[in-house]
CSV table of C-alpha atoms and ligand atoms in Angstrom, one decimal:
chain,number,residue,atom,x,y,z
R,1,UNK,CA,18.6,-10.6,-12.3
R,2,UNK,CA,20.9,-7.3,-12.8
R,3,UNK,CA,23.1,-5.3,-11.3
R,4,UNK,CA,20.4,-2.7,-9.4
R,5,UNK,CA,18.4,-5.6,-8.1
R,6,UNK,CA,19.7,-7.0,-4.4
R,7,UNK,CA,17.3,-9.6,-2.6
R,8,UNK,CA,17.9,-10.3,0.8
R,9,UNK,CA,19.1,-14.5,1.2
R,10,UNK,CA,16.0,-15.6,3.0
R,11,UNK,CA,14.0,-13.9,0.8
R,12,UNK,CA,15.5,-15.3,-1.9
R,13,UNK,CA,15.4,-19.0,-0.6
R,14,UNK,CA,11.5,-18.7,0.0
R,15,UNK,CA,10.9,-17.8,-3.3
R,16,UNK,CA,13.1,-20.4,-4.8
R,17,UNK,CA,11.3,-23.0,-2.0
R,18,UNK,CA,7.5,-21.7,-3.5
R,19,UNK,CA,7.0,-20.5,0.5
R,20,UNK,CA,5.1,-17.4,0.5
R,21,UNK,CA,6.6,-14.2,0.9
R,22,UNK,CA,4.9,-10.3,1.1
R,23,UNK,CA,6.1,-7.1,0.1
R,24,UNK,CA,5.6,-4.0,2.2
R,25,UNK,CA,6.8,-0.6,1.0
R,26,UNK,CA,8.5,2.4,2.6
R,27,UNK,CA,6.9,5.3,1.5
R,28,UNK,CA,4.6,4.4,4.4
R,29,UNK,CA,7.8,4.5,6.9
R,30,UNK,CA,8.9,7.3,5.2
R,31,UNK,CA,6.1,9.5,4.5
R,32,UNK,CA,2.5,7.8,6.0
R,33,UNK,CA,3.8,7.6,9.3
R,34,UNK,CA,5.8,9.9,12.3
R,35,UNK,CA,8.6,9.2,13.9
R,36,UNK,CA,9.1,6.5,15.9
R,37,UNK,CA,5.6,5.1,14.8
R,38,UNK,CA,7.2,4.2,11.2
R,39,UNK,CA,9.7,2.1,12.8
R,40,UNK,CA,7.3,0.4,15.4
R,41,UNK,CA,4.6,-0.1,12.7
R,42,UNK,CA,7.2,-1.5,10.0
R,43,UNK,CA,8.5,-3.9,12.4
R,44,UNK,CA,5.2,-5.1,13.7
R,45,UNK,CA,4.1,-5.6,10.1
R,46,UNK,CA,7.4,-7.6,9.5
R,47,UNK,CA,6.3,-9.7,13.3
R,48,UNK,CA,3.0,-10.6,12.2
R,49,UNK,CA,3.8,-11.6,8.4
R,50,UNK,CA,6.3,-14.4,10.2
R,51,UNK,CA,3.4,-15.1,12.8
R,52,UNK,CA,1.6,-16.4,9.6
R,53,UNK,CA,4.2,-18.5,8.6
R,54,UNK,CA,5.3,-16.4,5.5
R,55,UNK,CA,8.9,-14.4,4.9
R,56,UNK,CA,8.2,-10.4,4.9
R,57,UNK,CA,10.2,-8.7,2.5
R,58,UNK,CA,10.1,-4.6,2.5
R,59,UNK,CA,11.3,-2.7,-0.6
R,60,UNK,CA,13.0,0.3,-1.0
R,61,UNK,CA,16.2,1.5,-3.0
R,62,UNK,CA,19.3,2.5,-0.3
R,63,UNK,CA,22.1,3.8,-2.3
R,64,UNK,CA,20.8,3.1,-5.8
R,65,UNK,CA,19.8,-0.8,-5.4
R,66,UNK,CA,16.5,-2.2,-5.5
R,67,UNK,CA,16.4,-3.9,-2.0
R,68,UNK,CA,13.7,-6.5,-1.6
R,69,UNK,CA,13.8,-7.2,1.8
R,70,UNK,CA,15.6,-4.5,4.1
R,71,UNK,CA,17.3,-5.4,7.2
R,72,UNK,CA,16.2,-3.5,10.4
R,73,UNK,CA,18.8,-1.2,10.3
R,74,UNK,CA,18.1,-0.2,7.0
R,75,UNK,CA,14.2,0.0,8.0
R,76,UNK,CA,15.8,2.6,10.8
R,77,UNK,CA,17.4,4.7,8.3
R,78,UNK,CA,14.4,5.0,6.5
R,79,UNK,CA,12.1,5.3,9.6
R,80,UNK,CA,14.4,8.5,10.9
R,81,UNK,CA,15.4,9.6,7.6
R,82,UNK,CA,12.3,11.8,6.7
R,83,UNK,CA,14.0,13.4,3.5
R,84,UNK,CA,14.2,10.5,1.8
R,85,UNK,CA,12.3,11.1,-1.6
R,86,UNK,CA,8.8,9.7,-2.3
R,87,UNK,CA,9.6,6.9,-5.4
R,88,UNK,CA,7.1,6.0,-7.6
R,89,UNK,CA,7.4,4.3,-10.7
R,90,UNK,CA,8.6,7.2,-12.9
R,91,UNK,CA,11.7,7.6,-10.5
R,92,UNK,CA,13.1,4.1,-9.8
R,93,UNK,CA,15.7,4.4,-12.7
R,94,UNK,CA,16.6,7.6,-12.0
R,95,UNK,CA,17.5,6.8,-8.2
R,96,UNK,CA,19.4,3.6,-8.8
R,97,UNK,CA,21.4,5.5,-12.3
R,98,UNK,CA,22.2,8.5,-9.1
R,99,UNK,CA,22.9,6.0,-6.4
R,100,UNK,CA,20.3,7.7,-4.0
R,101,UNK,CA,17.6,6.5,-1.9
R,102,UNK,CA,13.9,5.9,-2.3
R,103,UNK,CA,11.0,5.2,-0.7
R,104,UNK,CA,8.9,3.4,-2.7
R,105,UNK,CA,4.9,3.6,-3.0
R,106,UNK,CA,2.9,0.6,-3.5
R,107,UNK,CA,3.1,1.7,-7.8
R,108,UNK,CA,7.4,1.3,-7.4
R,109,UNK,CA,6.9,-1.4,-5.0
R,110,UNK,CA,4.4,-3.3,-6.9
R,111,UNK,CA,7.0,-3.0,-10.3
R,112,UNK,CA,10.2,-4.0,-8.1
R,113,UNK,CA,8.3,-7.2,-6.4
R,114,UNK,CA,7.1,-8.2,-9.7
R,115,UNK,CA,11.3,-7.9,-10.7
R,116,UNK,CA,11.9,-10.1,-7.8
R,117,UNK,CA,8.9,-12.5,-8.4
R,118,UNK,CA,6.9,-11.4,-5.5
R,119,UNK,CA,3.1,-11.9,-5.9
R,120,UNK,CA,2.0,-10.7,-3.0
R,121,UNK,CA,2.1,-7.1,-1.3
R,122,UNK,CA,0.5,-5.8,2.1
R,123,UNK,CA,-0.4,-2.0,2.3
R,124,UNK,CA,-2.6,0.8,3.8
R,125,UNK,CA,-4.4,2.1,1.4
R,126,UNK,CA,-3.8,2.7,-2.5
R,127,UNK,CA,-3.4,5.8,-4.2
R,128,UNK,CA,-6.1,6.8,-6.4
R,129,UNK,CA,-8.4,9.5,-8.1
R,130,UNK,CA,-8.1,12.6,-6.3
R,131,UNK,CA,-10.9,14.9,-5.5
R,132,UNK,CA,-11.4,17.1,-8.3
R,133,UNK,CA,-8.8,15.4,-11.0
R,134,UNK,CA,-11.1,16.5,-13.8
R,135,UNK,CA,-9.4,19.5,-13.0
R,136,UNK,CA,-5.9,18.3,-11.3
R,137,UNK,CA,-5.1,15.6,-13.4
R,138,UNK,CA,-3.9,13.9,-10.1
R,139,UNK,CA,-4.6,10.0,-10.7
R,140,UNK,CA,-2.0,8.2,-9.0
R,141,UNK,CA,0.7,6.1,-10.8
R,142,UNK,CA,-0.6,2.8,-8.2
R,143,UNK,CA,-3.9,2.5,-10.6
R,144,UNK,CA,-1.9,2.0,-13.8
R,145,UNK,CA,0.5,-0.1,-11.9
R,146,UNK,CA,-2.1,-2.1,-10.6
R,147,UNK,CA,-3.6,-2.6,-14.5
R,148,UNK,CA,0.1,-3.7,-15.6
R,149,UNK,CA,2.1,-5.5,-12.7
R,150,UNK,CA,1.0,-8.8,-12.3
R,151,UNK,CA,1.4,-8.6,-7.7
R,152,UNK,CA,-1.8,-9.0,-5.8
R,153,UNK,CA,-2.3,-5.7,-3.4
R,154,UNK,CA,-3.9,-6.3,-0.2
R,155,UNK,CA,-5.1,-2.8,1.1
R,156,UNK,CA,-7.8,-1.3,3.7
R,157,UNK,CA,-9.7,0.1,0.3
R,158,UNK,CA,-8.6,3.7,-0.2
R,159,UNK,CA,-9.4,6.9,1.9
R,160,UNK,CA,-12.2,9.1,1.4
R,161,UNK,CA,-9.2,12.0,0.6
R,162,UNK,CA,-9.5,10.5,-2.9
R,163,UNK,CA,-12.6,10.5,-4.5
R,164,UNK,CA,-13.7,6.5,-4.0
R,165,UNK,CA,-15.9,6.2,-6.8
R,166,UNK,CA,-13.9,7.6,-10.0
R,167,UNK,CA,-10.9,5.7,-8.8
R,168,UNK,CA,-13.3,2.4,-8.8
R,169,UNK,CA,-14.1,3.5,-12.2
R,170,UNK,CA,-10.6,3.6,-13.2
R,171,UNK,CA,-9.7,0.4,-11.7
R,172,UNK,CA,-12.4,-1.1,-14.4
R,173,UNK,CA,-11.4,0.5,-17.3
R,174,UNK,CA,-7.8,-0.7,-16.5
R,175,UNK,CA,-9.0,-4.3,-16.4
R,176,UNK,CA,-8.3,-4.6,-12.5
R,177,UNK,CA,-10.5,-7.3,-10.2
R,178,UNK,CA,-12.0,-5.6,-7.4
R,179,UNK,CA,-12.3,-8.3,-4.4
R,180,UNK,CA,-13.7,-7.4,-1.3
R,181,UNK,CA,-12.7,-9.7,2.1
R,182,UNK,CA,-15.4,-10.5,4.0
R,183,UNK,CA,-17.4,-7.7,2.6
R,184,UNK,CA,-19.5,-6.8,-0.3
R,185,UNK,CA,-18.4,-3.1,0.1
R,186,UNK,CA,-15.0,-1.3,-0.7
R,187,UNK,CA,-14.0,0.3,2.1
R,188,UNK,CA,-13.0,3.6,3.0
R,189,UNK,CA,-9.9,3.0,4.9
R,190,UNK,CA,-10.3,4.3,8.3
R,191,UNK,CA,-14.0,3.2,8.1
R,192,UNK,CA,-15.4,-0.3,6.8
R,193,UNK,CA,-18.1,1.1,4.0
R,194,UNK,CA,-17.8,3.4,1.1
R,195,UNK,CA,-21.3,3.3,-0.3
R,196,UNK,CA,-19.3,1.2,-3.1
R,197,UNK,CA,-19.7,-2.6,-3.9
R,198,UNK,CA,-16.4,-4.4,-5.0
R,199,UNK,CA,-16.6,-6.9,-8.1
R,200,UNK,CA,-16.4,-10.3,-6.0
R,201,UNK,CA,-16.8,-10.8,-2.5
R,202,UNK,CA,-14.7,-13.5,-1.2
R,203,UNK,CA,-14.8,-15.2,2.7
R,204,UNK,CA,-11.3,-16.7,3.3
R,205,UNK,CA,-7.9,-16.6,2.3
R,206,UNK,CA,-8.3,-20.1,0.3
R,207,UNK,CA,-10.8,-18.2,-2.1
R,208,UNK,CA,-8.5,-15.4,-2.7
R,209,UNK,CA,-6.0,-17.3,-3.2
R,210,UNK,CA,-8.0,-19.6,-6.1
R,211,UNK,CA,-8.8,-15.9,-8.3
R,212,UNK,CA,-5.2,-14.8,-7.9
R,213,UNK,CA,-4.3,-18.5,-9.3
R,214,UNK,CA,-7.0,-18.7,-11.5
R,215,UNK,CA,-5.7,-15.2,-13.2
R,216,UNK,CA,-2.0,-17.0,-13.1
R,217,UNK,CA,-3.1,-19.4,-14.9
R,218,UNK,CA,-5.1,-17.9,-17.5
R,219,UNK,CA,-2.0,-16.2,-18.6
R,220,UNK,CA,-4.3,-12.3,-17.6
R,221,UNK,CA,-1.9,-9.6,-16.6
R,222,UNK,CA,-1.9,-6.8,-14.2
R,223,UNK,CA,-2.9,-6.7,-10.7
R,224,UNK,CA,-5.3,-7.9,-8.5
R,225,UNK,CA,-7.1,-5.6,-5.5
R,226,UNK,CA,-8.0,-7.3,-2.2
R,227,UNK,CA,-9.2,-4.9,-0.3
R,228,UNK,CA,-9.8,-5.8,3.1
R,229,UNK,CA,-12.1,-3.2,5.7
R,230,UNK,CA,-10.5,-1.7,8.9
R,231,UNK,CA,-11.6,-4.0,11.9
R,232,UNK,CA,-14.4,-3.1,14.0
R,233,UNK,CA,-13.3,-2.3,17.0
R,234,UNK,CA,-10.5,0.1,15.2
R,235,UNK,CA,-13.0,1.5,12.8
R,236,UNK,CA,-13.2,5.4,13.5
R,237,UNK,CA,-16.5,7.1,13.2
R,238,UNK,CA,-17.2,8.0,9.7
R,239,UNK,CA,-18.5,11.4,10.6
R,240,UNK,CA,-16.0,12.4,13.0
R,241,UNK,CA,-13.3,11.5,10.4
R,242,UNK,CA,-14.8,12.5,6.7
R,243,UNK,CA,-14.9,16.6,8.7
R,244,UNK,CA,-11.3,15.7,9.4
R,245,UNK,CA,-10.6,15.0,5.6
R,246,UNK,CA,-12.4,17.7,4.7
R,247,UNK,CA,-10.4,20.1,6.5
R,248,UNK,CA,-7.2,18.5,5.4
R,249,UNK,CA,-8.3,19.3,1.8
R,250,UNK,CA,-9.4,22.3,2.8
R,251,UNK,CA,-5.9,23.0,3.7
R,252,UNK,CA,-4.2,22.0,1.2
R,253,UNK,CA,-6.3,23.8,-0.7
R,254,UNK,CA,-5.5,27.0,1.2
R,255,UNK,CA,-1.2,26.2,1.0
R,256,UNK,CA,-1.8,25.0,-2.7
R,257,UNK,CA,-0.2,21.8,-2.2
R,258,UNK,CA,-0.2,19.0,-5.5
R,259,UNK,CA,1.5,16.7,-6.9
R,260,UNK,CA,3.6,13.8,-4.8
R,261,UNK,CA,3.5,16.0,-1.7
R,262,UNK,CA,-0.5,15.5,-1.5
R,263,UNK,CA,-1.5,12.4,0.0
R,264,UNK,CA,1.8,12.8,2.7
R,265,UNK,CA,0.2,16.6,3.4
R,266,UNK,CA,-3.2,14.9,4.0
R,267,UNK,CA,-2.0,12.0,6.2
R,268,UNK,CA,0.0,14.4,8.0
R,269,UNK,CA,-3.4,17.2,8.8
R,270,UNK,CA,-5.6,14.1,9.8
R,271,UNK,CA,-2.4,12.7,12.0
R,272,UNK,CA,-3.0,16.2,13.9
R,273,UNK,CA,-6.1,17.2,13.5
R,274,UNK,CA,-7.3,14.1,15.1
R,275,UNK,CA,-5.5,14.3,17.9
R,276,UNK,CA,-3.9,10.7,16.9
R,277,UNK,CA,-6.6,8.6,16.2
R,278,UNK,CA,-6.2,8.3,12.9
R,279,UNK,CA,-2.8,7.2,13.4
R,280,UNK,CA,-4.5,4.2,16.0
R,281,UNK,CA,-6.8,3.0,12.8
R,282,UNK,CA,-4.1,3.3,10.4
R,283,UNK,CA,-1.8,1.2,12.1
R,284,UNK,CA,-4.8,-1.4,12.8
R,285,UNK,CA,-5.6,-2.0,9.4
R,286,UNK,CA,-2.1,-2.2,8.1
R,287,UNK,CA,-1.1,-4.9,10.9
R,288,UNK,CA,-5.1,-6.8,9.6
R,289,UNK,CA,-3.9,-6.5,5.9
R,290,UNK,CA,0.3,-7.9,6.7
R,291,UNK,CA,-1.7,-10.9,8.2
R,292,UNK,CA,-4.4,-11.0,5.7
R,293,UNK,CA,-2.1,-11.0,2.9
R,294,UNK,CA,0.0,-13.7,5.0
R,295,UNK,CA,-2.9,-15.8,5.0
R,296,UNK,CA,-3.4,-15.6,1.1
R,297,UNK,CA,0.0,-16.2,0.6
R,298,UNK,CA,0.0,-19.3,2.6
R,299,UNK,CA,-3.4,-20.4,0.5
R,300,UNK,CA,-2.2,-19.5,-2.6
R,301,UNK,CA,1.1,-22.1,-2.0
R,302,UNK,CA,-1.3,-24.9,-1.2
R,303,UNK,CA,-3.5,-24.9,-4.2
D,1,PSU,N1,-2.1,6.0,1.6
D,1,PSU,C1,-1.8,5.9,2.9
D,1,PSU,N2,-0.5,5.9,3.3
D,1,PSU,C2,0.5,6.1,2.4
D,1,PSU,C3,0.1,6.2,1.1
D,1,PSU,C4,-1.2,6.1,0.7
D,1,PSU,O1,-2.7,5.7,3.8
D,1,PSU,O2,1.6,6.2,2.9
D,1,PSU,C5,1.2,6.3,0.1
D,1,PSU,C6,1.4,5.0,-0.7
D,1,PSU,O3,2.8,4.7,-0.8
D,1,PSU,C7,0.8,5.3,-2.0
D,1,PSU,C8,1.1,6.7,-2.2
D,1,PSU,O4,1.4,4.5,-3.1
D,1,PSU,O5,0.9,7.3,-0.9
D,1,PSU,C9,0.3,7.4,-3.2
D,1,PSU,O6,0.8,8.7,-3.5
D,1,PSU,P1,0.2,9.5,-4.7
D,1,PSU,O7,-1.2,9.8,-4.3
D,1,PSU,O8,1.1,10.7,-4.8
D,1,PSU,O9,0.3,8.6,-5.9
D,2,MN,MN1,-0.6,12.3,-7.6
């Protein structure tokens, strides 16, 4: 398609076959997780995608391309490379014009699947509304992604460091569906209830798959939000981790940190603060959502 954009050959045969195929990003590898958790967890995400019958294909820019689909050594480079700067939107022509690297959040990972023709993308969690934006400003570049690239984000909801109910807001004013897997509720991440509802509750993959079509097919644009809770037996208690997150923000508060180096801050504090376990439920729910979004991927081929 141009001269920045470099699709990995089997990704690029399952898209001209119709098979299905899901993005995962790196800012996760790069910034969500320690070393050598990154590595493990971007590889096991890769594992179960292919358990599911679909083709993984995780995006990042190395040396000023769009990769869509890194090998495992370049997944290593970005695992043990922690300097590698956080890419959203806003920076992906910059990094590819400069030859650099990138890791890409789901907003730049969303934009550069859509380039390849990806429609489906497995995450964490999404960025969002921050706590106190009416002040900060700080709404993350993944909501208007999400109301302009047509790629259907599978995510674990979005943690309670943002503030869960303006970013729902947001989502509807940008036009963005709201499903909820299996659940009536968005969920809050490292826990399976927000106190929010979603827009449509679906029960299987199949029915995803039919509203992400459906959308197709109406000619609609933008994004679609699957958000898919944590699974029980991963689920951390919501008290023991919302003191956590108010800490972290406490914190941050204290070291006045803002901008891009805020949610990797916060994932950071919690990573330490509770003593690991939020590491355990992240990596749960981002292994549920690779297969999740496998599944819907699958259903979405056989419609
Ligand atoms: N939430 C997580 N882990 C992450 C992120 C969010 O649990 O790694 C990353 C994603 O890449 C997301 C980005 O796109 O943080 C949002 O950053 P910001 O809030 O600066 O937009
Ligand atoms: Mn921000």
């Amino acid at each position: 398609m141009n001269e920045y954009l470099d699709i990995d050959p089997e990704v690029r045969q399952a898209l001209e076959a119709g098979k299905p195929v899901v993005a995962l990003e790196t800012t996760i590898i790069s910034h969500g997780f320690a070393y050598p958790e990154n590595l493990d967890c971007a590889g096991t995400c890769e594992r179960v995608i292919r358990e599911e019958g679909a083709v993984p294909a995780t995006i990042g820019i190395a040396g000023g391309k769009i990769k869509i689909g890194l090998s495992g050594g370049e997944i290593a480079y970005f695992a043990e490379h922690r300097d590698i700067p956080k890419c959203s939107r806003r920076d992906i022509a910059a990094i590819c014009a400069r030859k650099e690297y990138g890791a890409c959040t789901v907003a730049a990972t969303m934009a550069c699947a859509a380039m390849a023709g990806i429609r489906f993308f497995a995450t964490g969690g999404i960025g969002g509304v921050h706590r106190g934006a009416q002040q900060s400003f700080d709404i993350s570049a993944d909501l208007e992604e999400l109301a302009r690239t047509d790629v259907a984000v599978i995510c674990a909801g979005a943690k309670s460091i943002l503030d869960i109910p303006l970013t729902l807001e947001y989502l509807e004013t940008a036009g963005v569906a709201v499903l909820g897997f299996g659940t009536g509720e968005f969920p809050a991440f490292y826990t399976r209830r927000s106190g929010c509802g979603v827009d449509y509750r679906v029960e299987s993959a199949e029915e995803a798959a039919r509203i992400v079509k459906t959308k197709t097919a109406l000619g609609i644009p933008g994004g679609i939000l699957i958000a898919v809770p944590i699974p029980q037996k991963d689920e951390l208690n919501p008290v023991f981790i919302n003191d956590n997150i108010e800490r972290a923000l406490n914190e941050a508060d204290r070291q006045e940190i803002r901008g891009k180096a805020l949610t990797p801050f916060l994932l950071a504090e919690l990573h330490k603060t509770t003593g690991g376990k939020s590491v355990a439920a992240n990596k749960a729910l981002v292994f549920n959502n690779s297969r999740t979004a496998a599944q819907i991927a699958g259903a979405y081929r056989k419609l």
